[in-house]
Tab-separated table of C-alpha atoms and ligand atoms in Angstrom:
chain	number	residue	atom	x	y	z
A	615	MET	CA	22.758	22.879	-10.028
A	616	ASP	CA	22.786	22.913	-6.028
A	617	GLN	CA	20.156	24.048	-3.469
A	618	LYS	CA	21.914	27.678	-3.234
A	619	VAL	CA	20.814	28.194	-6.991
A	620	PHE	CA	17.437	26.804	-6.856
A	621	GLU	CA	16.913	29.105	-3.445
A	622	ASP	CA	18.405	32.380	-5.283
A	623	VAL	CA	16.126	31.879	-8.486
A	624	ASP	CA	13.258	31.550	-6.239
A	625	ARG	CA	13.928	34.695	-4.525
A	626	TYR	CA	14.765	36.163	-8.155
A	627	ILE	CA	11.019	34.963	-9.367
A	628	SER	CA	9.268	36.369	-6.053
A	629	ASP	CA	11.268	39.571	-6.044
A	630	LEU	CA	9.996	40.095	-9.708
A	631	PHE	CA	6.499	38.894	-9.383
A	632	ILE	CA	5.484	39.513	-5.672
A	633	LYS	CA	4.595	43.221	-4.421
A	634	PRO	CA	5.424	43.873	-1.253
A	635	ASP	CA	2.547	43.173	0.889
A	636	GLU	CA	2.433	44.360	4.769
A	637	ALA	CA	-0.288	41.590	5.808
A	638	LEU	CA	1.464	38.765	3.992
A	639	ALA	CA	4.776	39.991	5.496
A	640	ILE	CA	3.632	39.865	8.826
A	641	ALA	CA	1.593	36.886	8.512
A	642	GLU	CA	5.202	35.224	7.419
A	643	GLN	CA	7.046	36.706	10.298
A	644	SER	CA	4.180	35.412	12.757
A	645	HIS	CA	5.531	31.569	12.342
A	646	GLN	CA	8.706	32.781	14.515
A	647	LEU	CA	7.264	35.569	16.690
A	648	GLU	CA	4.349	33.077	17.719
A	649	ASN	CA	6.431	30.025	17.849
A	650	LEU	CA	4.674	27.984	15.142
A	651	PRO	CA	6.502	25.807	12.787
A	652	PRO	CA	7.680	27.528	9.824
A	653	ILE	CA	6.104	24.975	7.395
A	654	ASN	CA	4.121	27.531	5.345
A	655	VAL	CA	3.920	27.629	1.821
A	656	SER	CA	6.708	29.781	0.147
A	657	PRO	CA	5.821	33.405	-1.266
A	658	ASN	CA	5.965	31.576	-4.897
A	659	GLN	CA	3.763	28.826	-3.776
A	660	GLY	CA	1.296	31.222	-2.379
A	661	LYS	CA	1.453	33.232	-5.549
A	662	LEU	CA	0.538	30.163	-7.577
A	663	LEU	CA	-2.243	29.131	-5.295
A	664	HIS	CA	-3.601	32.453	-5.834
A	665	LEU	CA	-3.376	31.994	-9.518
A	666	PHE	CA	-4.929	28.430	-9.203
A	667	ALA	CA	-7.865	30.290	-7.433
A	668	LYS	CA	-8.525	33.117	-9.843
A	669	LEU	CA	-8.057	30.105	-12.795
A	670	SER	CA	-10.550	28.172	-11.289
A	671	LYS	CA	-12.817	31.586	-10.989
A	672	ALA	CA	-13.435	30.204	-7.240
A	673	LYS	CA	-16.115	31.893	-5.199
A	674	LYS	CA	-16.133	29.032	-2.441
A	675	ILE	CA	-12.584	27.678	-1.326
A	676	LEU	CA	-12.042	25.147	1.359
A	677	GLU	CA	-8.708	25.002	3.009
A	678	VAL	CA	-7.342	22.065	5.733
A	679	GLY	CA	-4.689	23.102	7.990
A	680	THR	CA	-4.570	26.924	8.223
A	681	LEU	CA	-1.477	27.218	10.476
A	682	ALA	CA	-0.937	31.134	10.948
A	683	GLY	CA	-3.265	31.692	7.709
A	684	TYR	CA	-0.247	32.329	5.268
A	685	SER	CA	-1.759	30.203	2.053
A	686	THR	CA	-5.208	31.331	3.372
A	687	ILE	CA	-4.513	34.985	2.768
A	688	TRP	CA	-3.091	34.210	-0.555
A	689	MET	CA	-6.079	32.164	-1.982
A	690	ALA	CA	-8.578	34.704	-0.009
A	691	LYS	CA	-7.075	37.447	-2.084
A	692	ALA	CA	-8.243	35.949	-5.273
A	693	LEU	CA	-11.681	35.575	-4.111
A	694	PRO	CA	-14.188	38.016	-5.630
A	695	GLU	CA	-16.358	40.585	-3.201
A	696	ASP	CA	-18.855	37.684	-2.546
A	697	GLY	CA	-16.163	35.006	-2.215
A	698	ARG	CA	-15.922	32.632	0.827
A	699	LEU	CA	-13.184	30.562	2.298
A	700	ILE	CA	-13.493	28.384	5.101
A	701	SER	CA	-10.283	26.956	6.640
A	702	LEU	CA	-10.004	23.793	9.244
A	703	GLU	CA	-7.276	24.242	11.606
A	704	ILE	CA	-6.843	21.680	14.673
A	705	ASP	CA	-4.718	23.893	17.005
A	706	PRO	CA	-6.550	27.004	18.693
A	707	HIS	CA	-3.507	28.744	19.162
A	708	HIS	CA	-2.839	28.474	15.238
A	709	ALA	CA	-6.408	29.292	14.892
A	710	GLU	CA	-5.919	32.631	16.963
A	711	VAL	CA	-2.886	33.717	15.185
A	712	ALA	CA	-4.179	33.164	11.659
A	713	LYS	CA	-7.596	35.179	12.600
A	714	LYS	CA	-5.178	37.848	13.586
A	715	ASN	CA	-3.415	37.689	10.318
A	716	ILE	CA	-6.609	37.650	8.460
A	717	ASP	CA	-7.861	40.779	9.856
A	718	ARG	CA	-4.973	42.502	9.198
A	719	ALA	CA	-5.462	41.492	5.592
A	720	GLY	CA	-8.782	42.884	5.582
A	721	LEU	CA	-10.282	39.211	4.925
A	722	SER	CA	-12.110	38.581	7.809
A	723	SER	CA	-15.515	39.238	6.204
A	724	LYS	CA	-14.417	36.491	3.244
A	725	VAL	CA	-12.665	33.860	5.643
A	726	GLU	CA	-14.034	31.517	8.289
A	727	ILE	CA	-11.792	29.253	10.393
A	728	ARG	CA	-13.200	26.438	12.081
A	729	VAL	CA	-11.432	25.039	14.810
A	730	GLY	CA	-11.413	21.035	15.170
A	731	LYS	CA	-10.021	17.830	13.716
A	732	ALA	CA	-10.088	17.935	10.134
A	733	ILE	CA	-12.078	14.763	9.709
A	734	ASP	CA	-14.691	15.764	11.750
A	735	LEU	CA	-15.163	19.187	10.280
A	736	LEU	CA	-15.166	17.744	6.780
A	737	ALA	CA	-17.735	15.292	7.720
A	738	GLN	CA	-19.824	17.964	9.336
A	739	LEU	CA	-19.831	19.985	5.958
A	740	VAL	CA	-20.999	17.153	4.136
A	741	LYS	CA	-23.792	16.565	6.801
A	742	ASP	CA	-24.651	20.134	6.245
A	743	ASN	CA	-24.898	19.637	2.658
A	744	THR	CA	-22.875	22.835	1.949
A	745	THR	CA	-22.576	23.941	-1.830
A	746	PRO	CA	-19.900	22.379	-3.560
A	747	PHE	CA	-16.410	24.282	-3.005
A	748	ASP	CA	-14.604	25.489	-6.412
A	749	MET	CA	-11.173	25.049	-5.229
A	750	ILE	CA	-10.077	22.853	-2.185
A	751	PHE	CA	-6.406	22.889	-0.600
A	752	ILE	CA	-4.999	20.017	1.497
A	753	ASP	CA	-2.480	21.083	3.755
A	754	ALA	CA	-2.852	19.337	7.395
A	755	ASP	CA	-1.626	16.214	8.717
A	756	LYS	CA	-0.182	14.008	6.451
A	757	PRO	CA	-1.285	10.311	7.252
A	758	PRO	CA	-4.766	11.053	6.700
A	759	TYR	CA	-4.500	12.655	3.076
A	760	THR	CA	-6.639	9.925	1.566
A	761	GLU	CA	-9.225	10.213	3.803
A	762	TYR	CA	-9.320	13.992	3.431
A	763	PHE	CA	-9.440	13.785	-0.308
A	764	GLU	CA	-12.285	11.251	-0.228
A	765	TRP	CA	-14.133	13.486	1.729
A	766	SER	CA	-12.918	16.522	-0.517
A	767	LEU	CA	-14.640	14.905	-3.387
A	768	LYS	CA	-18.045	14.540	-1.666
A	769	LEU	CA	-17.512	18.315	-1.057
A	770	SER	CA	-16.666	18.943	-5.171
A	771	ARG	CA	-18.617	19.408	-8.609
A	772	PRO	CA	-17.160	18.304	-11.750
A	773	GLY	CA	-14.795	21.219	-12.318
A	774	THR	CA	-13.494	21.560	-8.754
A	775	LEU	CA	-9.744	21.848	-8.414
A	776	ILE	CA	-8.441	20.035	-5.444
A	777	ILE	CA	-4.491	20.543	-4.496
A	778	ALA	CA	-2.408	18.800	-2.004
A	779	ASP	CA	0.700	19.913	-0.547
A	780	ASN	CA	3.891	17.978	0.245
A	781	VAL	CA	3.235	14.948	-1.576
A	782	ILE	CA	6.817	14.172	-2.685
A	783	ARG	CA	8.890	14.625	0.660
A	784	ASP	CA	12.105	15.209	-0.383
A	785	GLY	CA	11.865	12.457	-2.764
A	786	LYS	CA	11.429	10.085	-0.018
A	787	VAL	CA	8.130	8.906	-2.019
A	788	LEU	CA	10.444	6.654	-3.959
A	789	ASP	CA	11.445	4.384	-1.081
A	790	LYS	CA	8.470	1.911	-0.893
A	791	ASP	CA	9.957	0.700	2.625
A	792	HIS	CA	10.067	4.160	4.167
A	793	GLU	CA	8.829	4.010	7.881
A	794	ASP	CA	8.049	7.718	8.059
A	795	PRO	CA	4.167	8.268	8.622
A	796	MET	CA	3.953	11.440	6.994
A	797	VAL	CA	6.163	9.719	3.653
A	798	LYS	CA	3.807	6.881	3.924
A	799	GLY	CA	0.643	9.084	4.152
A	800	ALA	CA	1.933	10.734	1.025
A	801	GLN	CA	2.681	7.520	-0.815
A	802	ARG	CA	-0.826	6.273	-0.057
A	803	PHE	CA	-2.356	9.339	-0.962
A	804	ASN	CA	-0.494	9.497	-4.643
A	805	LYS	CA	-1.421	6.208	-4.971
A	806	ALA	CA	-5.253	6.784	-4.514
A	807	LEU	CA	-5.122	9.972	-6.467
A	808	ALA	CA	-3.555	8.305	-9.427
A	809	ALA	CA	-6.074	5.428	-9.284
A	810	ASN	CA	-9.260	7.473	-8.774
A	811	SER	CA	-11.341	7.756	-12.052
A	812	HIS	CA	-13.333	10.438	-10.870
A	813	VAL	CA	-10.358	13.235	-10.973
A	814	SER	CA	-7.759	13.809	-13.439
A	815	ALA	CA	-4.280	14.885	-11.834
A	816	THR	CA	-0.668	15.255	-11.668
A	817	ILE	CA	2.058	16.313	-9.510
A	818	LEU	CA	4.126	19.510	-9.526
A	819	GLN	CA	7.666	19.516	-7.633
A	820	THR	CA	8.319	22.353	-5.567
A	821	PHE	CA	11.740	23.249	-4.468
A	822	GLY	CA	13.669	26.608	-3.958
A	823	VAL	CA	13.488	28.294	-0.373
A	824	LYS	CA	11.473	25.570	1.143
A	825	GLU	CA	12.721	21.889	1.221
A	826	TYR	CA	12.279	19.741	-2.034
A	827	ASP	CA	8.645	18.609	-2.069
A	828	GLY	CA	5.752	18.442	-4.372
A	829	MET	CA	1.938	19.766	-5.030
A	830	ALA	CA	-0.737	17.144	-6.320
A	831	ILE	CA	-3.175	19.119	-8.746
A	832	ALA	CA	-6.218	17.226	-9.352
A	833	ILE	CA	-9.398	18.626	-11.259
A	834	VAL	CA	-12.859	16.551	-10.548
A	835	GLU	CA	-14.402	14.836	-13.718
B	830	SAH	N1	-1.696	25.845	4.995
B	830	SAH	C1	-0.463	26.293	6.136
B	830	SAH	C2	0.428	25.670	6.293
B	830	SAH	C3	-0.819	24.252	7.138
B	830	SAH	S1	0.500	23.549	8.001
B	830	SAH	C4	0.351	27.070	4.996
B	830	SAH	O1	0.590	27.129	3.941
B	830	SAH	O2	0.534	28.666	5.357
B	830	SAH	C5	-0.748	22.351	8.837
B	830	SAH	C6	-1.549	22.740	10.069
B	830	SAH	O3	-2.651	21.820	9.781
B	830	SAH	C7	-0.854	23.171	11.374
B	830	SAH	O4	-1.343	24.369	11.373
B	830	SAH	C8	-1.370	21.796	11.835
B	830	SAH	O5	-1.757	22.492	13.305
B	830	SAH	C9	-2.904	21.583	11.135
B	830	SAH	N2	-3.468	20.159	11.338
B	830	SAH	C10	-2.796	19.020	11.746
B	830	SAH	N3	-3.271	18.029	12.226
B	830	SAH	C11	-4.718	18.196	11.849
B	830	SAH	C12	-6.120	17.911	11.956
B	830	SAH	N4	-6.213	16.752	12.110
B	830	SAH	N5	-7.190	18.598	11.666
B	830	SAH	C13	-6.874	20.100	11.148
B	830	SAH	N6	-5.837	20.807	10.989
B	830	SAH	C14	-4.567	19.690	11.464
B	831	DHB	C1	5.231	19.964	6.843
B	831	DHB	C2	3.893	20.116	6.557
B	831	DHB	C3	3.865	21.037	5.683
B	831	DHB	O1	2.216	21.587	5.343
B	831	DHB	C4	4.885	21.618	4.920
B	831	DHB	O2	4.223	22.405	3.827
B	831	DHB	C5	6.097	20.812	5.103
B	831	DHB	C6	6.484	20.593	5.972
B	831	DHB	C7	5.697	18.934	8.240
B	831	DHB	O3	4.764	18.523	8.722
B	831	DHB	O4	6.676	18.570	8.246
B	832	MG	MG1	2.296	22.304	3.387
């Protein structure tokens, strides 16, 4: 099996299961048009996040790392009428592009983008004593993933679903001596997740139209 088959099958699945959606299509294109890195989740991964949000009956979702709001829109579309999503983003340009995309998707009343360093914004949410989130998607810079996860636990309740993207990095996590800080961040996070007695977790390998990677899936106990 080669990469081309994985890509073709990924498109075969999305053609079957994803209805054409103008707002999502424009959000996807905005990475190129607005000069953002094309590191959004793939369409099928977006659909998976959408299904996870529905499965967890999420009314309150937290996202760490907004970019153009592509994954944001997928998750927010799963929210009920009174549902809310807060997404944290350090780059004001990314946040601005995301706001436009979220507006276009008709989701601006449900989605709030907070601009700043994720660590500070997470600490502020804890300080504000916000009610726990039902689902948390971690997808910002990789080196502090373990810290994002620890803050996420403080913002959770038993049953909260925590998902972290990019934890396999093309299989590079197997190399204990890897120098890349993103790989090191994923290795440290995976180890901490596995050792944490407050969650039950696994990692789903992801491949297809995006680079071979993985998503950690954890439920708070
Ligand atoms: N979730 C998006 C992709 C996010 S890419 C999607 O799938 O569509 C990662 C994002 O995290 C980028 O927009 C980047 O600017 C942001 N980011 C990087 N470091 C950050 C930090 N320290 N705090 C908050 N956001 C950060
Ligand atoms: C990178 C970040 C992501 O969130 C992703 O899904 C793929 C790649 C990166 O920074 O390389
Ligand atoms: Mg990612």
